[in-house]
Every structure is written in C-alpha cells, then in structure tokens.
Short mmCIF file of C-alpha atoms in Angstrom, two decimals:
data_model
loop_
_atom_site.label_atom_id
_atom_site.label_comp_id
_atom_site.label_asym_id
_atom_site.label_seq_id
_atom_site.Cartn_x
_atom_site.Cartn_y
_atom_site.Cartn_z
CA UNK A 1 -0.25 -0.04 -0.03
CA UNK A 2 1.41 3.73 -0.97
CA UNK A 3 2.50 5.63 2.83
CA UNK A 4 0.69 8.17 1.40
CA UNK A 5 -1.63 9.64 -2.02
CA UNK A 6 -1.18 13.68 -1.93
CA UNK A 7 -2.45 16.21 -5.00
CA UNK A 8 0.16 18.27 -6.13
CA UNK A 9 0.45 20.96 -8.71
CA UNK A 10 3.12 22.06 -11.22
CA UNK A 11 3.94 24.45 -13.75
CA UNK A 12 4.37 22.71 -17.47
CA UNK A 13 7.90 23.56 -17.49
CA UNK A 14 8.62 21.05 -14.20
CA UNK A 15 6.17 18.27 -15.23
CA UNK A 16 9.24 15.82 -16.08
CA UNK A 17 11.31 17.36 -13.73
CA UNK A 18 11.65 14.28 -11.14
CA UNK A 19 13.37 16.93 -8.36
CA UNK A 20 10.60 19.15 -8.77
CA UNK A 21 8.15 16.88 -7.98
CA UNK A 22 9.78 15.76 -4.63
CA UNK A 23 9.97 19.35 -4.08
CA UNK A 24 6.48 20.12 -4.54
CA UNK A 25 5.77 16.95 -2.55
CA UNK A 26 7.86 18.26 0.30
CA UNK A 27 6.45 21.71 -0.16
CA UNK A 28 2.77 21.13 -0.34
CA UNK A 29 2.32 18.25 2.09
CA UNK A 30 3.50 17.46 5.63
CA UNK A 31 5.85 14.52 4.03
CA UNK A 32 9.77 15.98 4.72
CA UNK A 33 12.35 15.07 2.17
CA UNK A 34 13.58 12.37 3.84
CA UNK A 35 9.97 10.43 4.03
CA UNK A 36 9.64 10.06 0.42
CA UNK A 37 10.71 7.38 -1.05
CA UNK A 38 9.13 6.55 -4.97
CA UNK A 39 6.71 8.55 -6.36
CA UNK A 40 4.20 7.07 -8.77
CA UNK A 41 2.05 8.89 -10.75
CA UNK A 42 -1.52 7.75 -10.96
CA UNK A 43 -3.49 10.93 -12.19
CA UNK A 44 -2.50 14.33 -14.11
CA UNK A 45 -4.89 16.69 -15.64
CA UNK A 46 -4.58 20.19 -16.73
CA UNK A 47 -5.82 23.04 -14.53
CA UNK A 48 -5.87 26.49 -16.78
CA UNK A 49 -8.35 28.20 -14.62
CA UNK A 50 -6.50 30.69 -13.47
CA UNK A 51 -3.50 32.86 -14.79
CA UNK A 52 -1.21 30.24 -15.64
CA UNK A 53 -2.12 26.64 -16.65
CA UNK A 54 -0.73 24.24 -13.99
CA UNK A 55 -0.87 20.32 -13.93
CA UNK A 56 -2.70 18.56 -11.36
CA UNK A 57 -0.84 15.51 -10.24
CA UNK A 58 -2.10 12.61 -8.21
CA UNK A 59 0.24 10.67 -6.81
CA UNK A 60 1.36 7.58 -5.18
CA UNK A 61 4.24 8.37 -2.37
CA UNK A 62 6.24 5.61 -0.95
CA UNK A 63 8.53 5.14 1.90
CA UNK A 64 11.77 4.32 1.01
CA UNK A 65 13.30 1.42 0.62
CA UNK A 66 9.38 0.23 -0.57
CA UNK A 67 8.22 -0.92 -4.09
CA UNK A 68 4.61 -2.06 -5.50
CA UNK A 69 4.46 -5.72 -7.31
CA UNK A 70 3.20 -5.08 -10.85
CA UNK A 71 -0.29 -6.23 -11.78
CA UNK A 72 0.22 -9.61 -14.25
CA UNK A 73 -1.06 -8.48 -17.51
CA UNK A 74 -4.65 -9.13 -18.64
CA UNK A 75 -3.23 -10.69 -21.39
CA UNK A 76 -1.14 -13.18 -19.46
CA UNK A 77 -5.34 -14.61 -19.23
CA UNK A 78 -5.92 -15.47 -22.95
CA UNK A 79 -6.43 -19.46 -23.95
CA UNK A 80 -5.46 -20.92 -26.97
CA UNK A 81 -9.09 -21.23 -28.14
CA UNK A 82 -8.59 -22.50 -31.63
CA UNK A 83 -10.44 -25.74 -30.90
CA UNK A 84 -12.90 -24.16 -28.99
CA UNK A 85 -16.67 -23.48 -29.46
CA UNK A 86 -17.30 -20.34 -31.94
CA UNK A 87 -19.08 -17.26 -31.47
CA UNK A 88 -19.03 -14.90 -34.44
CA UNK A 89 -18.32 -11.02 -34.26
CA UNK A 90 -19.77 -8.48 -36.90
CA UNK A 91 -17.21 -6.12 -37.77
CA UNK A 92 -14.06 -5.33 -36.58
CA UNK A 93 -14.39 -2.11 -34.89
CA UNK A 94 -13.39 -1.73 -30.91
CA UNK A 95 -16.65 -3.06 -30.05
CA UNK A 96 -15.59 -6.21 -32.03
CA UNK A 97 -12.08 -6.02 -30.61
CA UNK A 98 -13.09 -6.03 -27.39
CA UNK A 99 -15.37 -8.58 -27.42
CA UNK A 100 -13.50 -11.31 -29.10
CA UNK A 101 -10.26 -10.49 -26.30
CA UNK A 102 -13.05 -11.34 -23.83
CA UNK A 103 -14.47 -14.18 -25.93
CA UNK A 104 -10.64 -15.56 -25.99
CA UNK A 105 -10.33 -15.01 -22.03
CA UNK A 106 -13.34 -16.99 -21.20
CA UNK A 107 -12.65 -19.73 -23.64
CA UNK A 108 -14.16 -19.36 -26.75
CA UNK A 109 -13.27 -18.45 -30.15
CA UNK A 110 -14.03 -15.64 -32.28
CA UNK A 111 -14.58 -15.41 -35.73
CA UNK A 112 -14.86 -11.76 -36.34
CA UNK A 113 -16.68 -11.16 -39.89
CA UNK A 114 -15.06 -7.42 -41.20
CA UNK A 115 -16.14 -5.75 -44.85
CA UNK A 116 -13.05 -3.48 -44.87
CA UNK A 117 -9.58 -3.63 -44.42
CA UNK A 118 -6.89 -4.04 -42.74
CA UNK A 119 -5.65 -1.27 -41.04
CA UNK A 120 -2.42 -0.95 -43.44
CA UNK A 121 -4.66 -1.70 -46.72
CA UNK A 122 -6.79 0.65 -45.52
CA UNK A 123 -4.25 4.26 -46.03
CA UNK A 124 -5.22 3.36 -50.02
CA UNK A 125 -8.54 3.88 -49.43
CA UNK A 126 -7.87 6.77 -47.71
CA UNK A 127 -6.12 8.49 -49.74
CA UNK A 128 -8.26 8.00 -52.28
CA UNK A 129 -11.05 9.69 -50.89
CA UNK A 130 -8.54 12.34 -49.31
CA UNK A 131 -6.53 12.95 -53.39
CA UNK A 132 -8.69 11.67 -55.30
CA UNK A 133 -12.73 11.96 -53.83
CA UNK A 134 -12.98 8.37 -54.51
CA UNK A 135 -14.91 6.34 -51.63
CA UNK A 136 -14.56 2.93 -51.19
CA UNK A 137 -18.18 1.92 -49.69
CA UNK A 138 -16.51 -1.09 -48.05
CA UNK A 139 -13.44 0.42 -46.60
CA UNK A 140 -13.02 4.25 -45.51
CA UNK A 141 -12.75 6.37 -42.56
CA UNK A 142 -15.82 4.49 -40.38
CA UNK A 143 -15.17 0.69 -42.46
CA UNK A 144 -11.94 -1.59 -41.73
CA UNK A 145 -10.10 -3.12 -39.30
CA UNK A 146 -10.25 -0.56 -36.32
CA UNK A 147 -13.32 1.07 -37.27
CA UNK A 148 -14.13 4.75 -37.66
CA UNK A 149 -11.48 5.50 -34.19
CA UNK A 150 -8.82 4.67 -35.80
CA UNK A 151 -8.22 7.28 -37.97
CA UNK A 152 -10.08 9.88 -36.36
CA UNK A 153 -8.22 10.81 -33.79
CA UNK A 154 -7.82 8.19 -31.46
CA UNK A 155 -9.44 9.78 -27.82
CA UNK A 156 -10.22 8.00 -24.98
CA UNK A 157 -12.41 9.51 -22.99
CA UNK A 158 -15.46 8.48 -21.97
CA UNK A 159 -18.40 9.75 -19.54
CA UNK A 160 -19.67 5.92 -19.40
CA UNK A 161 -18.19 4.75 -16.64
CA UNK A 162 -20.27 2.66 -14.90
CA UNK A 163 -21.06 0.74 -17.93
CA UNK A 164 -17.57 -1.85 -17.55
CA UNK A 165 -14.10 -2.38 -16.39
CA UNK A 166 -13.00 0.76 -18.30
CA UNK A 167 -9.44 0.52 -16.49
CA UNK A 168 -9.40 -2.99 -18.06
CA UNK A 169 -9.90 -1.65 -21.54
CA UNK A 170 -6.82 1.04 -21.32
CA UNK A 171 -4.71 -1.86 -19.72
CA UNK A 172 -5.16 -3.82 -22.59
CA UNK A 173 -4.79 -1.08 -25.02
CA UNK A 174 -1.48 0.11 -22.96
CA UNK A 175 -0.70 -3.99 -23.34
CA UNK A 176 -0.86 -3.82 -27.24
CA UNK A 177 1.12 -0.80 -27.82
CA UNK A 178 -0.26 2.17 -26.55
CA UNK A 179 0.94 5.04 -24.94
CA UNK A 180 1.35 4.23 -21.21
CA UNK A 181 0.21 7.86 -20.32
CA UNK A 182 -3.09 6.45 -21.20
CA UNK A 183 -2.88 4.82 -18.11
CA UNK A 184 -2.75 8.21 -15.62
CA UNK A 185 -4.82 11.21 -18.47
CA UNK A 186 -7.26 12.79 -17.50
CA UNK A 187 -8.50 12.91 -21.07
CA UNK A 188 -6.52 9.86 -22.23
CA UNK A 189 -5.51 9.87 -26.73
CA UNK A 190 -3.50 7.50 -28.51
CA UNK A 191 -3.30 9.54 -32.12
CA UNK A 192 -4.60 8.46 -35.19
CA UNK A 193 -0.64 7.84 -35.82
CA UNK A 194 -0.16 4.94 -33.43
CA UNK A 195 -3.47 3.56 -32.56
CA UNK A 196 -3.24 1.44 -36.16
CA UNK A 197 0.19 -0.29 -34.75
CA UNK A 198 -2.10 -0.70 -31.73
CA UNK A 199 -4.85 -2.47 -33.71
CA UNK A 200 -3.06 -4.61 -35.84
CA UNK A 201 -1.24 -5.83 -32.20
CA UNK A 202 -4.90 -6.81 -31.41
CA UNK A 203 -5.51 -8.36 -34.37
CA UNK A 204 -2.23 -10.52 -34.21
CA UNK A 205 -2.97 -11.77 -30.45
CA UNK A 206 -6.53 -12.68 -31.83
CA UNK A 207 -4.67 -14.90 -34.56
CA UNK A 208 -2.14 -16.45 -32.18
CA UNK A 209 -4.83 -17.67 -30.02
CA UNK A 210 -6.65 -19.08 -31.94
CA UNK A 211 -9.54 -16.28 -32.98
CA UNK A 212 -10.47 -16.08 -37.19
CA UNK A 213 -10.44 -12.78 -38.87
CA UNK A 214 -11.26 -12.54 -42.38
CA UNK A 215 -11.29 -9.13 -43.60
CA UNK A 216 -13.10 -8.25 -46.84
CA UNK A 217 -16.41 -11.10 -45.85
CA UNK A 218 -19.64 -9.16 -45.97
CA UNK A 219 -22.91 -10.01 -44.01
CA UNK A 220 -25.00 -9.90 -47.22
CA UNK A 221 -28.17 -11.72 -45.96
CA UNK A 222 -29.33 -14.02 -42.53
CA UNK A 223 -31.35 -17.18 -42.06
CA UNK A 224 -34.48 -16.63 -39.30
CA UNK A 225 -37.03 -18.43 -37.74
CA UNK A 226 -40.29 -17.00 -35.74
CA UNK A 227 -38.15 -17.49 -32.99
CA UNK A 228 -34.18 -17.11 -33.26
CA UNK A 229 -31.07 -16.45 -35.80
CA UNK A 230 -29.97 -19.56 -37.35
CA UNK A 231 -27.42 -18.46 -39.60
CA UNK A 232 -25.84 -15.90 -41.73
CA UNK A 233 -24.64 -15.43 -45.21
CA UNK A 234 -21.24 -14.09 -45.87
CA UNK A 235 -19.80 -12.36 -49.41
CA UNK A 236 -16.65 -12.80 -49.88
CA UNK A 237 -13.36 -10.95 -50.91
CA UNK A 238 -14.27 -12.66 -54.09
CA UNK A 239 -17.54 -12.41 -54.58
CA UNK A 240 -18.66 -16.15 -53.18
CA UNK A 241 -21.03 -16.27 -50.79
CA UNK A 242 -20.91 -18.73 -47.86
CA UNK A 243 -23.36 -20.16 -44.94
CA UNK A 244 -21.90 -19.34 -41.22
CA UNK A 245 -23.46 -20.79 -38.23
CA UNK A 246 -22.72 -21.02 -35.11
CA UNK A 247 -24.29 -20.64 -30.96
CA UNK A 248 -24.26 -16.61 -30.92
CA UNK A 249 -23.71 -13.89 -32.43
CA UNK A 250 -22.44 -9.98 -31.69
CA UNK A 251 -23.49 -7.72 -34.11
CA UNK A 252 -21.09 -4.50 -34.15
CA UNK A 253 -21.09 -2.73 -37.21
CA UNK A 254 -20.62 0.79 -36.37
CA UNK A 255 -22.87 3.58 -36.47
CA UNK A 256 -22.49 3.95 -40.79
CA UNK A 257 -23.64 0.13 -41.75
CA UNK A 258 -27.11 1.37 -43.09
CA UNK A 259 -27.26 -1.52 -45.20
CA UNK A 260 -27.48 -3.77 -42.13
CA UNK A 261 -30.24 -1.90 -41.09
CA UNK A 262 -31.96 -2.44 -44.69
CA UNK A 263 -31.05 -5.77 -44.32
CA UNK A 264 -32.98 -6.58 -40.67
CA UNK A 265 -35.65 -4.11 -41.63
CA UNK A 266 -36.33 -6.56 -44.05
CA UNK A 267 -36.36 -9.76 -42.25
CA UNK A 268 -38.50 -8.28 -39.44
CA UNK A 269 -36.31 -8.05 -37.25
CA UNK A 270 -37.39 -4.95 -34.07
CA UNK A 271 -35.45 -1.69 -34.79
CA UNK A 272 -36.18 1.85 -33.17
CA UNK A 273 -35.59 4.96 -34.28
CA UNK A 274 -33.30 6.94 -31.24
CA UNK A 275 -31.97 10.67 -30.78
CA UNK A 276 -29.13 12.05 -32.48
CA UNK A 277 -27.20 15.22 -33.99
CA UNK A 278 -26.37 16.53 -36.65
CA UNK A 279 -24.19 20.37 -37.72
CA UNK A 280 -20.79 21.34 -39.41
CA UNK A 281 -17.74 21.35 -38.11
CA UNK A 282 -16.00 24.31 -37.23
CA UNK A 283 -11.90 24.96 -37.59
CA UNK A 284 -9.91 27.92 -35.81
CA UNK A 285 -6.12 28.13 -35.84
CA UNK A 286 -4.65 26.51 -32.56
CA UNK A 287 -3.14 29.53 -31.55
CA UNK A 288 -5.89 30.92 -31.04
CA UNK A 289 -7.51 28.49 -29.10
CA UNK A 290 -4.40 28.48 -27.08
CA UNK A 291 -4.67 31.80 -26.49
CA UNK A 292 -7.91 32.06 -25.02
CA UNK A 293 -7.32 28.23 -22.61
CA UNK A 294 -4.49 29.61 -21.78
CA UNK A 295 -3.53 32.66 -22.28
CA UNK A 296 -0.51 31.84 -23.87
CA UNK A 297 -0.26 32.06 -28.27
CA UNK A 298 3.01 30.09 -27.96
CA UNK A 299 2.65 27.60 -25.30
CA UNK A 300 4.95 26.48 -22.66
CA UNK A 301 6.94 23.39 -22.48
CA UNK A 302 4.89 20.34 -22.20
CA UNK A 303 1.90 21.92 -22.66
CA UNK A 304 -0.56 19.82 -24.68
CA UNK A 305 -2.92 21.65 -27.84
CA UNK A 306 -5.02 23.38 -25.51
CA UNK A 307 -9.05 22.33 -26.02
CA UNK A 308 -13.18 23.39 -24.96
CA UNK A 309 -15.74 21.88 -24.56
CA UNK A 310 -19.11 24.11 -24.62
CA UNK A 311 -22.71 23.63 -24.35
CA UNK A 312 -25.44 26.11 -25.04
CA UNK A 313 -29.91 25.61 -25.02
CA UNK A 314 -31.64 26.98 -28.33
CA UNK A 315 -35.13 26.88 -28.32
CA UNK A 316 -35.35 23.58 -26.04
CA UNK A 317 -32.83 22.14 -28.15
CA UNK A 318 -28.90 21.55 -27.14
CA UNK A 319 -26.34 22.81 -29.19
CA UNK A 320 -22.88 21.23 -28.20
CA UNK A 321 -19.32 20.80 -29.88
CA UNK A 322 -18.69 16.87 -30.15
CA UNK A 323 -15.01 15.11 -31.06
CA UNK A 324 -13.39 17.51 -30.26
CA UNK A 325 -10.42 17.90 -31.79
CA UNK A 326 -6.82 20.13 -30.54
CA UNK A 327 -3.82 20.73 -33.16
CA UNK A 328 -5.78 18.42 -35.23
CA UNK A 329 -6.99 17.55 -39.55
CA UNK A 330 -10.39 17.79 -40.53
CA UNK A 331 -10.75 14.79 -42.53
CA UNK A 332 -13.70 13.63 -45.12
CA UNK A 333 -16.01 10.94 -43.63
CA UNK A 334 -18.61 9.82 -46.14
CA UNK A 335 -19.07 6.15 -47.02
CA UNK A 336 -21.07 5.87 -49.99
CA UNK A 337 -20.11 7.98 -53.26
CA UNK A 338 -22.54 10.72 -53.46
CA UNK A 339 -22.03 12.55 -49.73
CA UNK A 340 -20.32 14.50 -47.93
CA UNK A 341 -18.61 14.54 -44.04
CA UNK A 342 -16.59 15.32 -42.39
CA UNK A 343 -14.95 14.49 -39.17
CA UNK A 344 -11.58 15.35 -37.31
CA UNK A 345 -9.04 13.65 -35.94
CA UNK A 346 -5.57 14.51 -34.38
CA UNK A 347 -2.06 12.65 -34.10
CA UNK A 348 -0.82 11.71 -31.14
CA UNK A 349 1.78 15.10 -31.22
CA UNK A 350 -1.55 16.93 -31.81
CA UNK A 351 0.89 19.47 -32.87
CA UNK A 352 -1.20 20.87 -36.47
CA UNK A 353 -1.40 24.52 -36.41
CA UNK A 354 -5.36 23.84 -36.21
CA UNK A 355 -7.82 23.06 -33.91
CA UNK A 356 -11.41 21.59 -34.83
CA UNK A 357 -14.48 20.16 -33.25
CA UNK A 358 -18.12 19.42 -34.34
CA UNK A 359 -20.84 21.84 -33.68
CA UNK A 360 -23.89 20.34 -33.86
CA UNK A 361 -27.81 20.14 -32.70
CA UNK A 362 -29.77 17.65 -30.76
CA UNK A 363 -32.37 16.17 -32.69
CA UNK A 364 -35.23 14.65 -31.07
CA UNK A 365 -37.57 11.63 -32.87
CA UNK A 366 -40.29 14.72 -33.53
CA UNK A 367 -38.11 16.83 -34.85
CA UNK A 368 -38.10 13.70 -37.68
CA UNK A 369 -41.62 14.37 -39.31
CA UNK A 370 -40.52 15.87 -42.54
CA UNK A 371 -39.10 12.59 -43.20
CA UNK A 372 -41.93 10.54 -41.48
CA UNK A 373 -43.13 8.41 -44.81
CA UNK A 374 -39.38 6.45 -44.05
CA UNK A 375 -40.48 4.79 -40.74
CA UNK A 376 -37.81 4.11 -38.52
CA UNK A 377 -35.44 5.70 -41.14
CA UNK A 378 -36.79 8.52 -40.47
CA UNK A 379 -33.24 9.63 -38.66
CA UNK A 380 -31.46 7.94 -41.51
CA UNK A 381 -33.25 9.64 -44.29
CA UNK A 382 -32.42 13.28 -42.35
CA UNK A 383 -28.77 12.40 -42.41
CA UNK A 384 -28.82 11.64 -46.17
CA UNK A 385 -30.76 14.52 -47.28
CA UNK A 386 -28.16 16.32 -45.81
CA UNK A 387 -24.65 14.40 -47.03
CA UNK A 388 -26.18 14.98 -50.18
CA UNK A 389 -27.22 17.94 -50.78
CA UNK A 390 -23.56 19.24 -49.05
CA UNK A 391 -22.07 17.08 -51.81
CA UNK A 392 -23.95 18.09 -54.30
CA UNK A 393 -23.37 21.93 -53.56
CA UNK A 394 -19.97 20.58 -54.92
CA UNK A 395 -18.31 20.31 -58.18
CA UNK A 396 -18.57 16.08 -57.62
CA UNK A 397 -15.36 15.72 -55.70
CA UNK A 398 -15.23 15.84 -51.60
CA UNK A 399 -14.14 19.52 -51.57
CA UNK A 400 -16.45 20.76 -48.74
CA UNK A 401 -18.52 23.52 -48.76
CA UNK A 402 -17.65 25.95 -45.79
CA UNK A 403 -18.16 29.77 -44.66
CA UNK A 404 -16.22 32.11 -42.33
CA UNK A 405 -17.79 31.53 -38.72
CA UNK A 406 -18.96 35.01 -38.81
CA UNK A 407 -20.80 34.98 -42.47
CA UNK A 408 -21.93 31.53 -41.47
CA UNK A 409 -23.89 33.53 -38.85
CA UNK A 410 -24.86 36.43 -41.24
CA UNK A 411 -26.39 33.91 -44.00
CA UNK A 412 -23.55 35.47 -46.53
CA UNK A 413 -21.05 33.78 -48.46
CA UNK A 414 -17.25 34.13 -48.18
CA UNK A 415 -15.46 36.39 -50.54
CA UNK A 416 -11.98 34.25 -49.10
CA UNK A 417 -12.00 31.40 -46.73
CA UNK A 418 -9.06 31.25 -44.33
CA UNK A 419 -6.60 28.49 -44.69
CA UNK A 420 -7.58 24.72 -43.50
CA UNK A 421 -6.08 21.75 -42.76
CA UNK A 422 -8.74 19.50 -44.93
CA UNK A 423 -6.62 18.30 -47.89
CA UNK A 424 -9.68 17.94 -50.70
CA UNK A 425 -10.46 21.44 -49.88
CA UNK A 426 -13.36 23.94 -49.27
CA UNK A 427 -15.98 26.15 -51.56
CA UNK A 428 -17.22 28.75 -50.48
CA UNK A 429 -21.46 28.05 -49.91
CA UNK A 430 -24.43 29.89 -48.74
CA UNK A 431 -24.31 27.47 -45.24
CA UNK A 432 -28.02 28.41 -44.14
CA UNK A 433 -29.08 26.88 -47.68
CA UNK A 434 -27.24 23.39 -47.62
CA UNK A 435 -28.93 22.93 -43.53
CA UNK A 436 -32.32 22.22 -42.46
CA UNK A 437 -33.99 25.66 -40.78
CA UNK A 438 -34.29 23.98 -37.88
CA UNK A 439 -30.47 22.55 -37.27
CA UNK A 440 -28.99 26.25 -38.71
CA UNK A 441 -31.21 28.96 -36.83
CA UNK A 442 -29.72 26.83 -33.72
CA UNK A 443 -26.64 26.77 -35.05
CA UNK A 444 -26.51 30.70 -35.93
CA UNK A 445 -27.65 31.23 -32.38
CA UNK A 446 -25.49 28.94 -30.51
CA UNK A 447 -21.82 30.18 -31.54
CA UNK A 448 -22.79 33.40 -30.53
CA UNK A 449 -23.25 32.24 -27.02
CA UNK A 450 -20.23 29.72 -27.15
CA UNK A 451 -18.64 33.50 -28.21
CA UNK A 452 -19.89 34.98 -25.28
CA UNK A 453 -18.85 31.65 -23.18
CA UNK A 454 -15.15 31.81 -24.74
CA UNK A 455 -13.51 35.09 -25.71
CA UNK A 456 -12.07 35.01 -28.96
CA UNK A 457 -14.36 31.99 -30.08
CA UNK A 458 -16.68 33.99 -32.60
CA UNK A 459 -14.40 35.11 -35.09
CA UNK A 460 -13.51 35.06 -39.33
CA UNK A 461 -10.70 33.11 -39.11
CA UNK A 462 -12.61 30.10 -37.71
CA UNK A 463 -14.17 27.68 -41.49
CA UNK A 464 -17.58 26.74 -41.26
CA UNK A 465 -17.16 22.92 -42.60
CA UNK A 466 -20.31 21.16 -43.26
CA UNK A 467 -21.50 18.31 -42.92
CA UNK A 468 -21.20 16.98 -39.69
CA UNK A 469 -23.51 14.04 -39.41
CA UNK A 470 -22.30 10.77 -37.87
CA UNK A 471 -22.37 11.42 -34.42
CA UNK A 472 -24.40 8.52 -33.44
CA UNK A 473 -26.66 6.14 -35.24
CA UNK A 474 -30.37 7.43 -35.33
CA UNK A 475 -30.77 3.80 -34.91
CA UNK A 476 -31.10 1.32 -32.22
CA UNK A 477 -31.10 -2.41 -31.93
CA UNK A 478 -33.06 -2.97 -29.35
CA UNK A 479 -31.56 -6.23 -26.81
CA UNK A 480 -32.30 -7.40 -23.27
CA UNK A 481 -30.62 -5.11 -20.27
CA UNK A 482 -29.69 -8.19 -18.56
CA UNK A 483 -28.95 -10.62 -21.40
CA UNK A 484 -27.34 -8.36 -24.03
CA UNK A 485 -29.36 -10.64 -27.12
CA UNK A 486 -32.35 -8.99 -28.98
CA UNK A 487 -35.76 -9.60 -26.81
CA UNK A 488 -36.76 -10.97 -29.98
CA UNK A 489 -33.97 -13.16 -31.18
CA UNK A 490 -31.78 -15.13 -28.03
CA UNK A 491 -28.69 -15.47 -30.54
CA UNK A 492 -28.44 -11.87 -31.70
CA UNK A 493 -26.18 -9.72 -29.94
CA UNK A 494 -26.56 -5.96 -30.56
CA UNK A 495 -23.56 -3.92 -29.87
CA UNK A 496 -21.54 -0.97 -29.36
CA UNK A 497 -22.42 2.46 -31.68
CA UNK A 498 -23.80 1.08 -34.55
CA UNK A 499 -26.42 -0.86 -32.33
CA UNK A 500 -27.00 2.70 -30.05
CA UNK A 501 -25.14 1.36 -27.01
CA UNK A 502 -22.19 3.66 -27.01
CA UNK A 503 -20.46 6.70 -28.79
CA UNK A 504 -16.58 6.43 -28.47
CA UNK A 505 -13.67 4.04 -28.40
CA UNK A 506 -14.04 3.04 -24.76
CA UNK A 507 -17.55 3.09 -24.61
CA UNK A 508 -17.69 0.60 -27.22
CA UNK A 509 -14.95 -1.20 -26.27
CA UNK A 510 -16.48 -1.87 -23.31
CA UNK A 511 -19.67 -2.66 -25.02
CA UNK A 512 -17.95 -5.02 -26.95
CA UNK A 513 -16.86 -6.79 -23.48
CA UNK A 514 -19.98 -6.94 -21.48
CA UNK A 515 -21.82 -8.62 -24.70
CA UNK A 516 -18.96 -10.52 -24.68
CA UNK A 517 -19.61 -11.63 -21.23
CA UNK A 518 -23.20 -12.17 -21.45
CA UNK A 519 -22.67 -15.15 -24.01
CA UNK A 520 -20.23 -16.72 -22.60
CA UNK A 521 -22.45 -17.11 -19.58
CA UNK A 522 -25.66 -17.58 -21.33
CA UNK A 523 -24.64 -20.23 -24.28
CA UNK A 524 -21.90 -21.38 -23.11
CA UNK A 525 -21.73 -21.13 -19.51
CA UNK A 526 -18.30 -20.07 -18.92
#
C-alpha cells in the first residue's frame, strides 16, 4: 500500500522533472524529503482556470525502500481457443475487437467478419478519398479494421465509466502498444498515427490465440425462424457467398452500416428510431484557442494543444461541441459516393496549427416529421438528405462547402476562406441554404452563445465546414438489459455504436466486453 496519496501542482516546464516533483511534495504536504521514496503518478490533468496553467498530479508516495508489486497483464489470461466453440462477431471496430479478446479470455473462439480492409491496407482507401475524392463503400474512415476511431483521433475519454471495466480496456490498449500515459491522463488520447499499430497488435493476439479475422467478408443475408437467428450469409472478397452458423452472433457494425439496418428491417427484426445530433465542423487556428484557454499564444513547454467543451440550449434543443480535436485535421468521412461528411482527427503529438470540433444540434424524434414516411429510418433519411445536399453543392468531389464563422451567422457567402487542414479543399457556400432551417437557426444562435462564453471563439478566422452528421446512429437495435441479446432473437447480440449502446472508442470497447461476457455465460456457461 502507498505511504500516502497526495495531490500536487506543477508548472508545465517541471512536468517531467523528478527533483521538482519531490520538492512539490515536500512543499505541498507534511512529508519531509527523507520520508519520500518512490513516487508513482496515478492521475494527471491540466488546470487552466488560473492566470497560468498548471498540471495537477495525484501521486502515490512510497516509503524509502518500499516498492509496489506489478500487476499481471490482462493478456496473461488469454487462452488457446482454436478448437473451442465459436462465436461470430460482425465488425472489427473497438466493440468487435474487445468482444473477441473477452471471448478468448473466457475460452471461446471469435470469428470476426469485417467488410473492410486491414489497418495497413485501409491507408490506400483513405488516400483515394483524400486526394481523388473516390469513396470505397467498404473501406474508408468508418469501415475497416479498428473501425471509425482508428483514423479519427483515438480519444479515449468517456463519461460512461459505470458501464464496464474501463481500466481493463485501457490496460489492454497499453499492453498492445499504446503509450502508458493513457493510464494516468484525465483525457487519454492515442493519436491516429499510433492507433493503427495498436490495432494490428490486437489482431495478432486474436490470431495467435486461435481466433479468426476475415477481411473483405461482408454480411449480405440472414436466416431466421419466428423465434431466433439461425445462420448468416457472408460474401467473401471474391464475391462468393457462404453460410456461417454458430450459437451466437455479436453485431458490432458501427454507426454507418446502413445496409445492415436495411437487412434487419427486411427480415422484420425489430429496430427503433433514436435521437442523434447533426451540424457542422468548426476549425480555428490552434494558437487562437491556446490564447483563449491558456492565455498563451505560444504554449509553454509540455503544455498540449488546448481544447474546449461548449454547450448551450437554443429553442429547447442542445447545441454542443463534439469530438473536439486540438492540433488536429478535418477529414472526409463519407461511406458512399454522392455524400459529403466530415470528421476530425489528431495525431499523437497534436501539432497541427488547427483546432477543430463538431458543433451540432440535438435531433429529437419529433424533429423528424418531414421524413416520417421513412418510419424507423427517418433519422437516416435526414442524415442522407443533408449529406447529399452538401455533396451536390460542389463539383462532384469531396471539396466541402464552408463559410467564415461570422459569415455563417450572418447568412453570407464568404469572399475568401481561411486556410484549412482539410486536404480535399473548401469552397465558399451559403450554408443556411444547405442545412435544415431548424439546424441552421440553432447553430446560428449557439455559436454566438459560445462566443460569449469563450471570448475570441466567434471570429472570422474560423471556418464552418459541412457536414458533421455521423455523431451517432439514428437507429437502435434493441436488446434486453440483463441478457444483452435482442428481445426477439436470443442468438443475436447487438453491440457498440451501431446498435446505439456506445459513443466512442472506450465506451464501445466496454460494451464489447460486456456483451461477450453475456454470451459466454448464457450460451456456453463460461
């Protein structure tokens, strides 16, 4: 046990200075220097509320000569499952991969079906959409090994800590190559340049323990009775179709697999419409955000690119920042030709000169009346309508419509646009004509509210880029709260963002773990 757990403050230049840390412990606690042995940092955050930002550290101070016993890695519990009963997992994103690892730990063999490419081969698909505007509907920023999070930032922060074992998920990421800082940072982040290697290492663990991952294989049909799911029809990379039958099926396809929702609907599998959010992505110069948040246009040593989180209410709807990417890039995230969708990402160093964030409006079910003819798919219809409108406003490529923030609010077309990180490029557009009026009017007021809360945010130096529409799925695949399986089909286990039960890498990972544990217990008694 630690001698004492204490909290100390350090100025940014002293963050990695052991002498400065020990001096701070002596100055800020009753402990004398001779009482301080090994110091272990347990938690780290930035406090920018004062005149000068400081790091707040929670540290365990051990007595001289005392050492802690390292915990066994979670991966030490993984078994060889090559000859064990199999469970099918559709989707190789964080929900699917963490479900696979949980099954292996519990002695079951995962068979992952992934429509996209492995994490290395995905790079060619991303280059095609970035450089040439070519969208591969099966391999893009949303589909492929690691899912949407792999190439869109790698943030690990979640407010859903009670939903599962988040420390286990973080430790598994670290055991597979993520930097150990994610275990102590208040807002952990891996980065889109490092996460692909972590994902590849997780894949190798799954394969080494006897699991299977079938890239380029796609769910195209299902077999069901009145009471359960019987088998899946899978199309391989050569276009050949085969039948796959196991005792349980974990459906972890992500929030953009619209064809899967259509497939389930055709087979009369119960779905539900759910609220989501839709809007734009706003990009500022990072030094401007640093000046606002830190009071420093040139950051001190060790201070990361600053971020923000903003929320307001406009006409009974939430308007809020989403997936903020400090030192980041705006990227094209369409999953089909004829659509324009943007997202944000950051590399591990977060050293881009730009900061971007989704800025979105909550869409409730009563807001979907204009699309009510689409029934449970009304939200999907709204998404597609906005994405296609944005695309059609351009010249047939992935160049995105945009406006200066001040022109956006005033309903004007910008005569010029600020520089951007968005590689396909921007073109000036009258954004109030491209967004639904209910969305635009709330954004119009919302960003003015943000400017009052965060002085300097409302500026002509910022780009408003359309559209941020894939915040979450507008469809939920229902499941029983205790058993985790679909209420009508006991062999079907909806999981992760695509089922409507997660939002982000860590919450999806925890959901994958929970669903896999339920499968192991209920189907196999493990």
